[in-house]
Short mmCIF file of C-alpha atoms and ligand atoms in Angstrom, two decimals:
data_model
loop_
_atom_site.label_atom_id
_atom_site.label_comp_id
_atom_site.label_asym_id
_atom_site.label_seq_id
_atom_site.Cartn_x
_atom_site.Cartn_y
_atom_site.Cartn_z
CA UNK A 97 100.22 -28.21 -75.41
CA UNK A 98 97.45 -27.97 -77.96
CA UNK A 99 94.86 -25.53 -76.76
CA UNK A 100 91.32 -25.90 -77.80
CA UNK A 101 88.62 -23.35 -77.45
CA UNK A 102 85.36 -25.12 -78.04
CA UNK A 103 83.27 -22.19 -79.07
CA UNK A 104 84.12 -18.53 -78.67
CA UNK A 105 82.35 -17.06 -75.68
CA UNK A 106 79.91 -14.32 -76.41
CA UNK A 107 78.71 -15.81 -79.66
CA UNK A 108 77.03 -18.92 -78.33
CA UNK A 109 77.21 -18.51 -74.59
CA UNK A 110 78.88 -20.72 -72.02
CA UNK A 111 79.24 -24.45 -72.24
CA UNK A 112 77.14 -25.28 -69.15
CA UNK A 113 73.43 -25.36 -69.92
CA UNK A 114 70.50 -27.20 -68.37
CA UNK A 115 69.86 -30.60 -69.98
CA UNK A 116 67.43 -30.64 -72.87
CA UNK A 117 65.36 -33.81 -73.16
CA UNK A 118 66.13 -36.09 -76.12
CA UNK A 119 63.90 -35.62 -79.14
CA UNK A 120 62.76 -39.10 -80.01
CA UNK A 121 59.80 -37.68 -81.86
CA UNK A 122 61.85 -35.26 -83.93
CA UNK A 123 61.55 -36.38 -87.57
CA UNK A 124 64.82 -34.60 -88.30
CA UNK A 125 66.90 -36.65 -85.82
CA UNK A 126 68.95 -38.11 -88.66
CA UNK A 127 70.16 -34.59 -89.38
CA UNK A 128 70.34 -32.79 -86.06
CA UNK A 129 71.15 -35.75 -83.83
CA UNK A 130 74.37 -37.50 -82.90
CA UNK A 131 74.83 -41.23 -83.54
CA UNK A 132 76.95 -43.34 -81.18
CA UNK A 133 78.55 -46.45 -82.68
CA UNK A 134 78.59 -49.50 -80.45
CA UNK A 135 80.87 -52.41 -81.35
CA UNK A 136 78.83 -55.06 -79.50
CA UNK A 137 81.74 -57.42 -78.82
CA UNK A 138 83.52 -54.69 -76.93
CA UNK A 139 80.88 -52.73 -75.05
CA UNK A 140 79.91 -54.74 -71.97
CA UNK A 141 79.90 -58.44 -71.13
CA UNK A 142 77.28 -59.70 -68.69
CA UNK A 143 77.93 -63.45 -69.03
CA UNK A 144 81.64 -63.60 -68.17
CA UNK A 145 82.67 -65.07 -71.54
CA UNK A 146 84.84 -62.04 -72.28
CA UNK A 147 82.67 -60.91 -75.22
CA UNK A 148 80.19 -58.04 -74.99
CA UNK A 149 76.48 -58.75 -75.35
CA UNK A 150 73.12 -57.04 -75.89
CA UNK A 151 72.22 -57.13 -72.21
CA UNK A 152 75.48 -55.30 -71.55
CA UNK A 153 74.44 -52.55 -73.95
CA UNK A 154 71.00 -52.29 -72.32
CA UNK A 155 72.54 -52.00 -68.86
CA UNK A 156 74.73 -49.12 -70.00
CA UNK A 157 72.15 -47.10 -71.91
CA UNK A 158 72.11 -44.53 -69.11
CA UNK A 159 75.66 -43.69 -70.07
CA UNK A 160 74.29 -42.60 -73.44
CA UNK A 161 70.95 -40.89 -72.83
CA UNK A 162 67.99 -40.33 -70.58
CA UNK A 163 69.66 -39.22 -67.34
CA UNK A 164 71.04 -35.84 -66.27
CA UNK A 165 74.56 -37.32 -66.22
CA UNK A 166 74.25 -39.06 -69.61
CA UNK A 167 76.39 -38.22 -72.58
CA UNK A 168 73.32 -37.05 -74.49
CA UNK A 169 73.37 -38.73 -77.90
CA UNK A 170 70.33 -39.40 -80.08
CA UNK A 171 70.88 -42.81 -81.66
CA UNK A 172 72.98 -45.93 -81.42
CA UNK A 173 74.37 -47.86 -84.38
CA UNK A 174 75.16 -51.45 -83.54
CA UNK A 175 77.85 -53.17 -85.60
CA UNK A 176 76.45 -56.55 -86.76
CA UNK A 177 74.50 -58.60 -84.21
CA UNK A 178 73.39 -61.45 -86.51
CA UNK A 179 74.71 -65.02 -86.34
CA UNK A 180 78.13 -65.24 -87.92
CA UNK A 181 80.98 -67.73 -88.01
CA UNK A 182 83.06 -64.67 -87.14
CA UNK A 183 85.67 -64.79 -89.90
CA UNK A 184 85.13 -61.03 -90.21
CA UNK A 185 83.68 -60.65 -86.70
CA UNK A 186 80.04 -60.34 -87.70
CA UNK A 187 80.54 -58.83 -91.17
CA UNK A 188 80.03 -62.38 -92.46
CA UNK A 189 76.39 -63.08 -91.64
CA UNK A 190 74.90 -66.56 -91.77
CA UNK A 191 71.31 -65.59 -90.83
CA UNK A 192 69.89 -62.11 -91.33
CA UNK A 193 66.68 -62.70 -89.42
CA UNK A 194 67.99 -63.47 -85.95
CA UNK A 195 70.37 -62.45 -83.18
CA UNK A 196 73.72 -64.20 -82.71
CA UNK A 197 73.43 -66.30 -79.51
CA UNK A 198 76.93 -64.99 -78.73
CA UNK A 199 75.20 -61.65 -78.03
CA UNK A 200 72.07 -63.00 -76.34
CA UNK A 201 68.49 -63.88 -77.18
CA UNK A 202 65.78 -62.41 -79.38
CA UNK A 203 64.12 -61.14 -76.19
CA UNK A 204 67.38 -59.38 -75.22
CA UNK A 205 67.28 -57.52 -78.52
CA UNK A 206 63.64 -56.48 -78.13
CA UNK A 207 64.36 -55.28 -74.62
CA UNK A 208 67.35 -53.29 -75.85
CA UNK A 209 65.20 -51.55 -78.47
CA UNK A 210 62.44 -50.84 -75.94
CA UNK A 211 64.88 -49.49 -73.35
CA UNK A 212 66.66 -47.38 -75.96
CA UNK A 213 63.37 -45.92 -77.17
CA UNK A 214 62.30 -45.23 -73.60
CA UNK A 215 65.37 -42.99 -73.32
CA UNK A 216 64.70 -41.29 -76.64
CA UNK A 217 67.46 -43.19 -78.44
CA UNK A 218 66.97 -44.41 -82.01
CA UNK A 219 68.44 -47.78 -82.98
CA UNK A 220 70.36 -48.34 -86.23
CA UNK A 221 71.44 -51.81 -87.35
CA UNK A 222 74.31 -52.72 -89.62
CA UNK A 223 73.01 -54.02 -92.94
CA UNK A 224 75.72 -56.20 -94.44
CA UNK A 225 74.25 -57.26 -97.77
CA UNK A 226 77.05 -56.94 -100.29
CA UNK A 227 77.97 -60.45 -99.19
CA UNK A 228 76.85 -63.17 -96.81
CA UNK A 229 78.85 -65.75 -94.92
CA UNK A 230 79.63 -68.91 -96.88
CA UNK A 231 77.76 -70.64 -94.03
CA UNK A 232 74.49 -68.87 -95.00
CA UNK A 233 71.82 -71.34 -96.16
CA UNK A 234 71.47 -69.34 -99.42
CA UNK A 235 75.10 -70.09 -100.24
CA UNK A 236 74.86 -73.74 -99.28
CA UNK A 237 71.84 -74.09 -101.58
CA UNK A 238 73.48 -72.03 -104.33
CA UNK A 239 76.66 -74.10 -104.48
CA UNK A 240 74.85 -77.42 -104.45
CA UNK A 241 71.91 -76.63 -106.80
CA UNK A 242 72.84 -74.36 -109.72
CA UNK A 243 69.34 -74.82 -111.15
CA UNK A 244 67.53 -74.40 -107.84
CA UNK A 245 65.90 -71.20 -106.49
CA UNK A 246 69.22 -69.95 -105.07
CA UNK A 247 71.36 -71.00 -108.04
CA UNK A 248 71.86 -67.40 -109.21
CA UNK A 249 71.97 -65.73 -105.76
CA UNK A 250 75.78 -65.34 -105.91
CA UNK A 251 78.23 -64.46 -108.70
CA UNK A 252 79.24 -67.81 -110.16
CA UNK A 253 81.33 -68.15 -113.29
CA UNK A 254 83.15 -70.84 -115.23
CA UNK A 255 86.93 -70.63 -115.30
CA UNK A 256 88.61 -68.68 -118.08
CA UNK A 257 90.66 -71.82 -118.82
CA UNK A 258 93.27 -73.88 -117.03
CA UNK A 259 96.88 -73.03 -116.26
CA UNK A 260 100.00 -75.07 -117.03
CA UNK A 261 99.32 -77.18 -113.92
CA UNK A 262 95.74 -77.87 -114.93
CA UNK A 263 94.31 -75.48 -112.31
CA UNK A 264 91.24 -73.41 -113.19
CA UNK A 265 91.95 -69.76 -114.08
CA UNK A 266 89.62 -67.10 -112.55
CA UNK A 267 87.10 -65.48 -114.92
CA UNK A 268 88.63 -61.97 -114.67
CA UNK A 269 91.34 -59.97 -112.88
CA UNK A 270 89.30 -58.80 -109.85
CA UNK A 271 91.05 -58.96 -106.50
CA UNK A 272 89.87 -59.06 -102.91
CA UNK A 273 90.13 -55.90 -100.78
CA UNK A 274 91.39 -58.21 -98.02
CA UNK A 275 94.22 -59.58 -100.21
CA UNK A 276 94.53 -62.32 -102.82
CA UNK A 277 92.26 -63.06 -105.77
CA UNK A 278 88.62 -61.94 -105.89
CA UNK A 279 87.50 -65.40 -106.99
CA UNK A 280 87.39 -68.69 -105.12
CA UNK A 281 87.13 -72.05 -106.85
CA UNK A 282 84.28 -74.13 -105.48
CA UNK A 283 84.81 -77.84 -106.06
CA UNK A 284 81.19 -78.59 -105.11
CA UNK A 285 79.69 -76.52 -107.91
CA UNK A 286 82.72 -76.72 -110.18
CA UNK A 287 82.72 -72.95 -110.70
CA UNK A 288 84.33 -69.84 -109.24
CA UNK A 289 82.43 -67.45 -106.97
CA UNK A 290 83.33 -63.79 -106.51
CA UNK A 291 84.21 -62.21 -103.16
CA UNK A 292 85.19 -58.58 -102.55
CA UNK A 293 86.38 -59.46 -99.02
CA UNK A 294 87.28 -62.89 -97.58
CA UNK A 295 86.62 -66.13 -99.45
CA UNK A 296 84.22 -66.85 -96.55
CA UNK A 297 82.24 -63.74 -97.64
CA UNK A 298 80.77 -64.55 -101.08
CA UNK A 299 79.23 -61.51 -102.81
CA UNK A 300 75.48 -61.59 -103.42
CA UNK A 301 74.21 -61.23 -106.97
CA UNK A 302 71.98 -58.15 -106.73
CA UNK A 303 70.83 -58.68 -110.34
CA UNK A 304 69.02 -61.85 -109.24
CA UNK A 305 65.50 -60.60 -108.38
CA UNK A 306 65.47 -62.93 -105.38
CA UNK A 307 68.17 -60.86 -103.66
CA UNK A 308 66.37 -57.51 -103.28
CA UNK A 309 63.15 -59.30 -102.41
CA UNK A 310 64.77 -61.31 -99.62
CA UNK A 311 66.80 -58.40 -98.27
CA UNK A 312 63.94 -55.92 -98.17
CA UNK A 313 61.69 -58.49 -96.51
CA UNK A 314 64.38 -58.97 -93.87
CA UNK A 315 64.66 -55.19 -93.39
CA UNK A 316 60.90 -54.91 -92.90
CA UNK A 317 61.16 -57.60 -90.23
CA UNK A 318 63.70 -55.60 -88.23
CA UNK A 319 61.77 -52.36 -88.69
CA UNK A 320 58.68 -54.11 -87.37
CA UNK A 321 60.72 -54.81 -84.23
CA UNK A 322 61.35 -51.09 -83.86
CA UNK A 323 64.60 -50.53 -85.74
CA UNK A 324 64.88 -46.90 -86.91
CA UNK A 325 67.50 -47.18 -89.62
CA UNK A 326 70.37 -49.03 -91.19
CA UNK A 327 74.04 -48.45 -91.77
CA UNK A 328 74.63 -50.05 -95.15
CA UNK A 329 77.99 -51.78 -95.37
CA UNK A 330 79.97 -51.07 -98.60
CA UNK A 331 76.71 -50.05 -100.25
CA UNK A 332 78.26 -48.76 -103.47
CA UNK A 333 79.64 -52.23 -104.24
CA UNK A 334 76.29 -54.05 -104.35
CA UNK A 335 76.10 -54.08 -108.14
CA UNK A 336 78.87 -55.33 -110.41
CA UNK A 337 79.32 -55.03 -114.16
CA UNK A 338 76.82 -57.49 -115.73
CA UNK A 339 79.56 -58.71 -118.10
CA UNK A 340 82.09 -59.05 -115.23
CA UNK A 341 84.76 -57.32 -117.31
CA UNK A 342 88.31 -57.10 -115.98
CA UNK A 343 89.30 -53.81 -114.34
CA UNK A 344 91.89 -51.55 -115.99
CA UNK A 345 95.25 -51.69 -114.22
CA UNK A 346 97.47 -48.88 -112.92
CA UNK A 347 100.53 -48.56 -110.62
CA UNK A 348 99.82 -48.88 -106.89
CA UNK A 349 101.01 -50.17 -103.52
CA UNK A 350 98.79 -53.24 -103.27
CA UNK A 351 96.92 -55.48 -105.72
CA UNK A 352 93.69 -53.57 -104.91
CA UNK A 353 95.35 -50.19 -105.52
CA UNK A 354 96.76 -51.44 -108.81
CA UNK A 355 93.31 -51.55 -110.38
CA UNK A 356 90.80 -48.90 -111.41
CA UNK A 357 87.63 -50.29 -109.88
CA UNK A 358 85.44 -49.59 -112.87
CA UNK A 359 83.60 -52.87 -112.98
CA UNK A 360 83.48 -54.33 -109.45
CA UNK A 361 81.57 -51.44 -107.81
CA UNK A 362 79.84 -48.08 -108.50
CA UNK A 363 77.76 -49.26 -111.44
CA UNK A 364 75.46 -46.84 -113.34
CA UNK A 365 72.29 -48.59 -112.10
CA UNK A 366 73.32 -48.35 -108.41
CA UNK A 367 71.26 -45.17 -107.68
CA UNK A 368 68.09 -46.88 -108.91
CA UNK A 369 68.73 -49.92 -106.71
CA UNK A 370 69.47 -47.69 -103.71
CA UNK A 371 66.27 -45.74 -104.35
CA UNK A 372 64.24 -48.96 -104.18
CA UNK A 373 65.91 -50.02 -100.91
CA UNK A 374 65.51 -46.54 -99.44
CA UNK A 375 61.82 -46.54 -100.39
CA UNK A 376 61.32 -49.55 -98.14
CA UNK A 377 62.95 -47.70 -95.23
CA UNK A 378 60.73 -44.70 -95.97
CA UNK A 379 57.54 -46.75 -95.69
CA UNK A 380 57.20 -45.24 -92.21
CA UNK A 381 58.34 -41.73 -91.23
CA UNK A 382 61.38 -41.01 -89.08
CA UNK A 383 63.72 -43.64 -90.47
CA UNK A 384 67.03 -43.22 -92.22
CA UNK A 385 70.03 -45.01 -93.69
CA UNK A 386 73.70 -44.22 -93.85
CA UNK A 387 75.72 -45.88 -96.58
CA UNK A 388 79.35 -46.71 -96.05
CA UNK A 389 81.18 -45.44 -99.12
CA UNK A 390 83.69 -48.09 -100.02
CA UNK A 391 86.92 -46.78 -101.42
CA UNK A 392 85.57 -43.59 -102.99
CA UNK A 393 85.92 -39.85 -102.59
CA UNK A 394 83.77 -37.14 -101.13
CA UNK A 395 82.27 -36.16 -104.50
CA UNK A 396 80.95 -39.68 -104.91
CA UNK A 397 79.65 -39.59 -101.31
CA UNK A 398 77.75 -36.39 -102.04
CA UNK A 399 76.34 -37.84 -105.30
CA UNK A 400 74.81 -40.76 -103.44
CA UNK A 401 73.36 -38.66 -100.60
CA UNK A 402 69.63 -37.89 -100.59
CA UNK A 403 67.14 -36.63 -98.04
CA UNK A 404 67.30 -38.87 -94.91
CA UNK A 405 69.82 -41.15 -96.62
CA UNK A 406 73.30 -40.20 -95.56
CA UNK A 407 76.69 -41.40 -96.76
CA UNK A 408 79.93 -41.83 -94.85
CA UNK A 409 82.87 -40.29 -96.62
CA UNK A 410 86.31 -40.78 -95.14
CA UNK A 411 87.80 -37.44 -96.14
CA UNK A 412 88.30 -36.22 -92.56
CA UNK A 413 89.27 -39.60 -91.21
CA UNK A 414 92.07 -39.85 -93.73
CA UNK A 415 93.36 -36.32 -93.18
CA UNK A 416 96.37 -35.37 -91.07
CA UNK A 417 95.89 -33.40 -87.87
CA UNK A 418 96.99 -30.06 -89.28
CA UNK A 419 94.94 -26.91 -89.66
CA UNK A 420 95.95 -26.51 -93.30
CA UNK A 421 95.17 -30.12 -94.31
CA UNK A 422 91.98 -30.25 -92.26
CA UNK A 423 90.87 -26.89 -93.62
CA UNK A 424 91.31 -28.12 -97.19
CA UNK A 425 89.47 -31.38 -96.41
CA UNK A 426 86.58 -29.49 -94.86
CA UNK A 427 86.37 -27.22 -97.90
CA UNK A 428 86.40 -30.17 -100.30
CA UNK A 429 83.51 -31.67 -98.35
CA UNK A 430 81.58 -28.44 -98.27
CA UNK A 431 81.96 -27.85 -101.99
CA UNK A 432 81.10 -31.48 -102.84
CA UNK A 433 77.95 -31.50 -100.70
CA UNK A 434 76.90 -27.90 -101.36
CA UNK A 435 74.30 -26.23 -99.19
CA UNK A 436 71.49 -28.65 -100.01
CA UNK A 437 72.96 -32.02 -99.13
CA UNK A 438 73.77 -33.07 -95.59
CA UNK A 439 77.13 -34.75 -94.86
CA UNK A 440 78.15 -37.05 -92.03
CA UNK A 441 81.11 -36.43 -89.75
CA UNK A 442 83.13 -39.51 -88.80
CA UNK A 443 86.67 -39.35 -87.49
CA UNK A 444 86.91 -42.86 -86.02
CA UNK A 445 85.20 -46.22 -86.48
CA UNK A 446 85.80 -49.94 -85.98
CA UNK A 447 88.02 -50.12 -89.08
CA UNK A 448 90.51 -47.34 -88.41
CA UNK A 449 93.09 -46.61 -85.72
CA UNK A 450 91.49 -44.52 -82.97
CA UNK A 451 91.95 -40.83 -83.70
CA UNK A 452 93.58 -40.10 -80.35
CA UNK A 453 96.43 -42.45 -81.34
CA UNK A 454 96.32 -41.62 -85.05
CA UNK A 455 96.53 -37.86 -84.59
CA UNK A 456 98.25 -37.16 -81.28
CA UNK A 457 101.84 -37.48 -82.59
CA UNK A 458 103.32 -36.76 -79.16
CA UNK A 459 100.71 -34.11 -78.27
CA UNK A 460 98.81 -34.19 -75.00
CA UNK A 461 96.21 -36.90 -75.65
CA UNK A 462 93.41 -35.34 -73.66
CA UNK A 463 93.85 -31.99 -75.36
CA UNK A 464 93.78 -33.76 -78.72
CA UNK A 465 90.68 -35.73 -77.70
CA UNK A 466 88.90 -32.49 -76.75
CA UNK A 467 89.90 -30.67 -79.93
CA UNK A 468 88.80 -33.65 -82.03
CA UNK A 469 85.48 -33.66 -80.14
CA UNK A 470 84.93 -30.05 -81.18
CA UNK A 471 85.65 -30.91 -84.79
CA UNK A 472 83.32 -33.92 -84.70
CA UNK A 473 80.46 -32.10 -83.01
CA UNK A 474 80.57 -28.67 -84.63
CA UNK A 475 81.31 -29.29 -88.31
CA UNK A 476 78.27 -29.35 -90.58
CA UNK A 477 76.82 -32.85 -90.74
CA UNK A 478 75.56 -35.73 -88.63
CA UNK A 479 78.31 -36.83 -86.23
CA UNK A 480 79.05 -40.52 -85.68
CA UNK A 481 80.83 -40.96 -82.36
CA UNK A 482 82.72 -44.24 -81.92
CA UNK A 483 82.44 -45.83 -78.46
CA UNK A 484 85.30 -44.94 -76.15
CA UNK A 485 86.20 -41.72 -77.97
CA UNK A 486 84.22 -39.87 -75.31
CA UNK A 487 86.90 -40.98 -72.83
CA UNK A 488 89.84 -40.30 -75.13
CA UNK A 489 90.64 -44.02 -75.19
CA UNK A 490 93.87 -44.77 -77.09
CA UNK A 491 94.36 -47.69 -79.47
CA UNK A 492 95.76 -50.95 -78.16
CA UNK A 493 98.83 -52.58 -79.64
CA UNK A 494 98.26 -56.07 -81.03
CA UNK A 495 101.16 -57.46 -83.07
CA UNK A 496 100.07 -58.89 -86.43
CA UNK A 497 101.08 -62.38 -85.37
CA UNK A 498 98.47 -62.22 -82.57
CA UNK A 499 95.90 -60.43 -84.70
CA UNK A 500 92.29 -61.49 -84.65
CA UNK A 501 91.46 -59.23 -87.61
CA UNK A 502 91.73 -61.63 -90.60
CA UNK A 503 93.32 -59.34 -93.22
CA UNK A 504 95.99 -58.35 -90.67
CA UNK A 505 97.09 -61.96 -90.53
CA UNK A 506 97.74 -61.87 -94.29
CA UNK A 507 99.59 -58.53 -94.22
CA UNK A 508 102.94 -58.32 -95.99
CA UNK A 509 105.04 -56.04 -98.19
CA UNK A 510 102.60 -56.25 -101.11
CA UNK A 511 99.54 -56.09 -98.86
CA UNK A 512 99.94 -53.33 -96.28
CA UNK A 513 97.15 -53.60 -93.71
CA UNK A 514 96.50 -51.81 -90.47
CA UNK A 515 95.42 -54.22 -87.75
CA UNK A 516 91.85 -53.28 -86.93
CA UNK A 517 92.03 -54.96 -83.50
CA UNK A 518 93.73 -51.81 -82.26
CA UNK A 519 90.46 -49.86 -82.40
CA UNK A 520 88.25 -52.58 -80.91
CA UNK A 521 89.40 -52.86 -77.30
CA UNK A 522 86.80 -53.38 -74.56
CA UNK A 523 85.12 -50.28 -73.16
CA UNK A 524 86.57 -49.33 -69.76
CA UNK A 525 83.68 -48.67 -67.36
CA UNK A 526 85.48 -48.79 -64.01
CA UNK A 527 88.99 -49.07 -62.59
CA UNK A 528 88.45 -52.68 -61.49
CA UNK A 529 90.51 -55.55 -62.95
CA UNK A 530 88.12 -56.37 -65.86
CA UNK A 531 87.44 -52.61 -66.24
CA UNK A 532 83.78 -53.32 -65.43
CA UNK A 533 83.64 -54.75 -68.96
CA UNK A 534 83.87 -58.41 -67.98
CA UNK A 535 84.24 -60.73 -65.01
CA UNK A 536 86.15 -63.09 -67.32
CA UNK A 537 89.03 -62.76 -69.74
CA UNK A 538 88.36 -60.01 -72.31
CA UNK A 539 88.46 -61.13 -75.98
CA UNK A 540 90.97 -58.35 -76.73
CA UNK A 541 93.32 -56.61 -74.28
CA UNK A 542 91.86 -53.73 -72.28
CA UNK A 543 93.12 -50.23 -73.15
CA UNK A 544 96.49 -49.78 -71.43
CA UNK A 545 95.25 -46.99 -69.15
CA UNK A 546 91.85 -48.56 -68.31
CA UNK A 547 92.57 -48.43 -64.55
CA UNK A 548 92.52 -44.65 -64.62
CA UNK A 549 90.76 -43.77 -67.88
CA UNK A 550 87.25 -45.12 -67.49
CA UNK A 551 83.64 -43.96 -67.31
CA UNK A 552 83.43 -44.00 -63.51
CA UNK A 553 86.54 -41.89 -62.97
CA UNK A 554 85.74 -39.46 -65.74
CA UNK A 555 82.13 -39.01 -64.63
CA UNK A 556 83.41 -37.83 -61.28
CA UNK A 557 85.91 -35.40 -62.81
CA UNK A 558 84.57 -32.15 -64.24
CA UNK A 559 87.83 -31.65 -66.12
CA UNK A 560 87.70 -35.03 -67.90
CA UNK A 561 87.30 -35.72 -71.60
CA UNK A 562 83.90 -37.28 -70.81
CA UNK A 563 82.68 -34.17 -68.99
CA UNK A 564 83.86 -32.08 -71.91
CA UNK A 565 81.93 -34.27 -74.40
CA UNK A 566 78.82 -34.08 -72.27
CA UNK A 567 78.97 -30.30 -72.04
CA UNK A 568 79.71 -29.95 -75.73
CA UNK A 569 76.84 -32.27 -76.70
CA UNK A 570 74.53 -30.21 -74.51
CA UNK A 571 75.73 -27.00 -76.11
CA UNK A 572 75.29 -28.51 -79.58
CA UNK A 573 71.76 -29.60 -78.78
CA UNK A 574 70.84 -26.17 -77.43
CA UNK A 575 72.37 -24.30 -80.39
CA UNK A 576 70.55 -24.65 -83.74
CA UNK A 577 73.49 -23.02 -85.54
CA UNK A 578 75.65 -25.97 -84.47
CA UNK A 579 73.26 -28.83 -85.22
CA UNK A 580 71.47 -27.46 -88.26
CA UNK A 581 73.23 -24.33 -89.46
CA UNK A 582 75.12 -23.35 -92.57
CA UNK A 583 78.90 -23.42 -92.62
CA UNK A 584 81.70 -21.13 -93.76
CA UNK A 585 85.38 -21.09 -92.94
CA UNK A 586 86.79 -18.02 -91.26
CA UNK A 587 90.31 -17.15 -92.40
CA UNK A 588 93.02 -16.97 -89.78
CA UNK A 589 96.64 -16.12 -90.43
CA UNK A 590 97.74 -17.79 -87.18
CA UNK A 591 99.50 -21.08 -87.92
CA UNK A 592 97.67 -24.12 -86.53
CA UNK A 593 94.32 -22.37 -86.22
CA UNK A 594 91.17 -23.62 -87.94
CA UNK A 595 88.12 -21.41 -87.59
CA UNK A 596 84.62 -21.54 -88.97
CA UNK A 597 81.19 -20.06 -88.55
CA UNK A 598 77.86 -21.83 -88.31
CA UNK A 599 74.58 -19.97 -88.52
CA UNK A 600 70.83 -20.12 -88.87
CA UNK A 601 68.53 -17.12 -89.38
CA UNK A 602 68.27 -16.88 -85.58
CA UNK A 603 71.71 -17.52 -84.25
CA UNK A 604 75.39 -17.74 -84.92
CA UNK A 605 78.36 -19.71 -83.61
CA UNK A 606 82.06 -19.23 -84.10
CA UNK A 607 84.34 -22.25 -83.67
CA UNK A 608 88.07 -21.68 -83.22
CA UNK A 609 90.42 -24.65 -82.96
CA UNK A 610 94.15 -24.84 -82.40
CA UNK A 611 95.50 -27.93 -84.16
CA UNK A 612 99.09 -26.90 -83.56
CA UNK A 613 101.47 -28.00 -80.84
CA UNK A 614 101.93 -24.61 -79.22
CA UNK A 615 99.62 -22.29 -77.40
CA UNK A 616 98.79 -19.36 -79.69
CA UNK A 617 96.95 -16.09 -79.58
CA UNK A 618 94.82 -15.79 -82.67
CA UNK A 619 93.00 -12.78 -83.97
CA UNK A 620 89.83 -13.85 -85.69
CA UNK A 621 87.58 -11.60 -87.70
CA UNK A 622 84.25 -13.45 -87.81
CA UNK A 623 82.63 -10.75 -90.03
O1 LIG B 258 88.60 -47.79 -94.37
C1 LIG B 258 88.46 -48.41 -95.38
C2 LIG B 258 88.81 -47.88 -96.71
O2 LIG B 258 89.67 -46.83 -96.60
C3 LIG B 258 88.01 -49.76 -95.31
O3 LIG B 258 87.94 -50.08 -93.97
C4 LIG B 258 86.67 -50.05 -95.97
O4 LIG B 258 85.72 -49.07 -95.72
C5 LIG B 258 86.21 -51.37 -95.50
O5 LIG B 258 87.11 -52.38 -95.58
C6 LIG B 258 84.81 -51.82 -95.79
O6 LIG B 258 84.41 -52.04 -94.51
C7 LIG B 258 83.23 -52.66 -94.17
O7 LIG B 258 83.06 -53.92 -94.81
C8 LIG B 258 83.97 -54.94 -94.46
C9 LIG B 258 84.15 -55.09 -92.95
O8 LIG B 258 85.24 -55.91 -92.68
C10 LIG B 258 84.35 -53.75 -92.27
O9 LIG B 258 84.44 -53.91 -90.89
C11 LIG B 258 83.19 -52.88 -92.67
O10 LIG B 258 83.20 -51.63 -92.03
C12 LIG B 258 83.42 -56.20 -95.06
O11 LIG B 258 82.10 -56.38 -94.63
#
């Protein structure tokens, strides 16, 4: 079995420590805290419709913070809660200013924020502003009135010509990340519009001054309701080449991979646009953003990182579970970010197979879950913990023909796609039939082992993955070296072992992990 030693004894003390109260007033929470990602559809359903809701999140806040038995995280990030036709399950928003009735009322949201704050938890919303839903009133107005106030709000273009069958040809070679062309012909306006994702997700034109004005006004509205930050969806794609030039082509496994994305994202004026959005967030102290780097590497992630404005890179998430590969990935991150910029640590999210399933490869799942917890919570950077990982929940199996995830339904030999449903199963709270998640029929199958692997059973078991997370989070909170310290790898000649040091002027920690399949005895020289 894989053996994991959370932190060497003697350097940081034992895992059990008295609880330390959450630091809601700490202006550095974005750096020292831990963010818990809630996928609202899957957290807790209080209405019996099989879909999670805001009231369900509020009722389970004690699981996260504020009680002696809580996990002990510092913030929650909610995947989108705005009204959406649901083609991309909330990532296609039709009204930025309100709450989707599927999740509850405006009052439910305000109560959730108040109850979170009462427990010292910050609240981060998902800001999905690369695109809207095609059901958004801006789009309806844009397609019907090219000369009206919303005429330029999206990326409209005339066709490049017509093909042999008289069909309009798209303006350039851009493709959709979700498969197929990046342009959709709109018979109402008689033009194409651009979409990086589904055709039901038209991209906003961020060069139209109306776009930043409307988006920042909307952000101010949510901040006035107490929101502490935003996770910015595909934030490096907001601006496109003003001339909409075709991308250079190259060999690759899918249409997206066969282009160099020179012109449909990462434009030279992006940092200036981000600075203006970030300035709005900084109008009051204690707020932050985290940008989701779309299809880019860790160097790019570091480039776009500034004080209080973090960036997700997917270096660790895309690395194999091997000490050598993980060690190299960690070093690439460290050298890209350098000592002055603060990375994030994310090893699972709503888009990727759960790490317990992705990495276990026949290993003991609980041991893997614990070792991954150590990696997540002791590397340098702000950890983002995806709901259910604290129980070691495995992925569910949903065949593509039953997939809810839209790109999975279009998957084929030239468009390989992992079905994202597998990471979005309902949270198992109890061993009851609906797992304490719902009294109805859950929108996705429950995790296969929900009857035994759930919050209630793991709370009662000091040897559970949940108890391990709780102890490790407490240790992290009590140890400045772990939540704020510098980082250096410690060499080990023992195969499978990854070791590193963290330190501040006042304290040191040594982390030793066995990523191998066998129990080993490692000699570590921490120096
Ligand atoms: O993991 C990825 C790249 O390796 C992708 O998941 C990529 O980050 C992603 O597709 C962009 O995701 C975000 O925007 C999408 C939405 O479907 C995802 O759920 C969201 O996380 C469009 O809004």
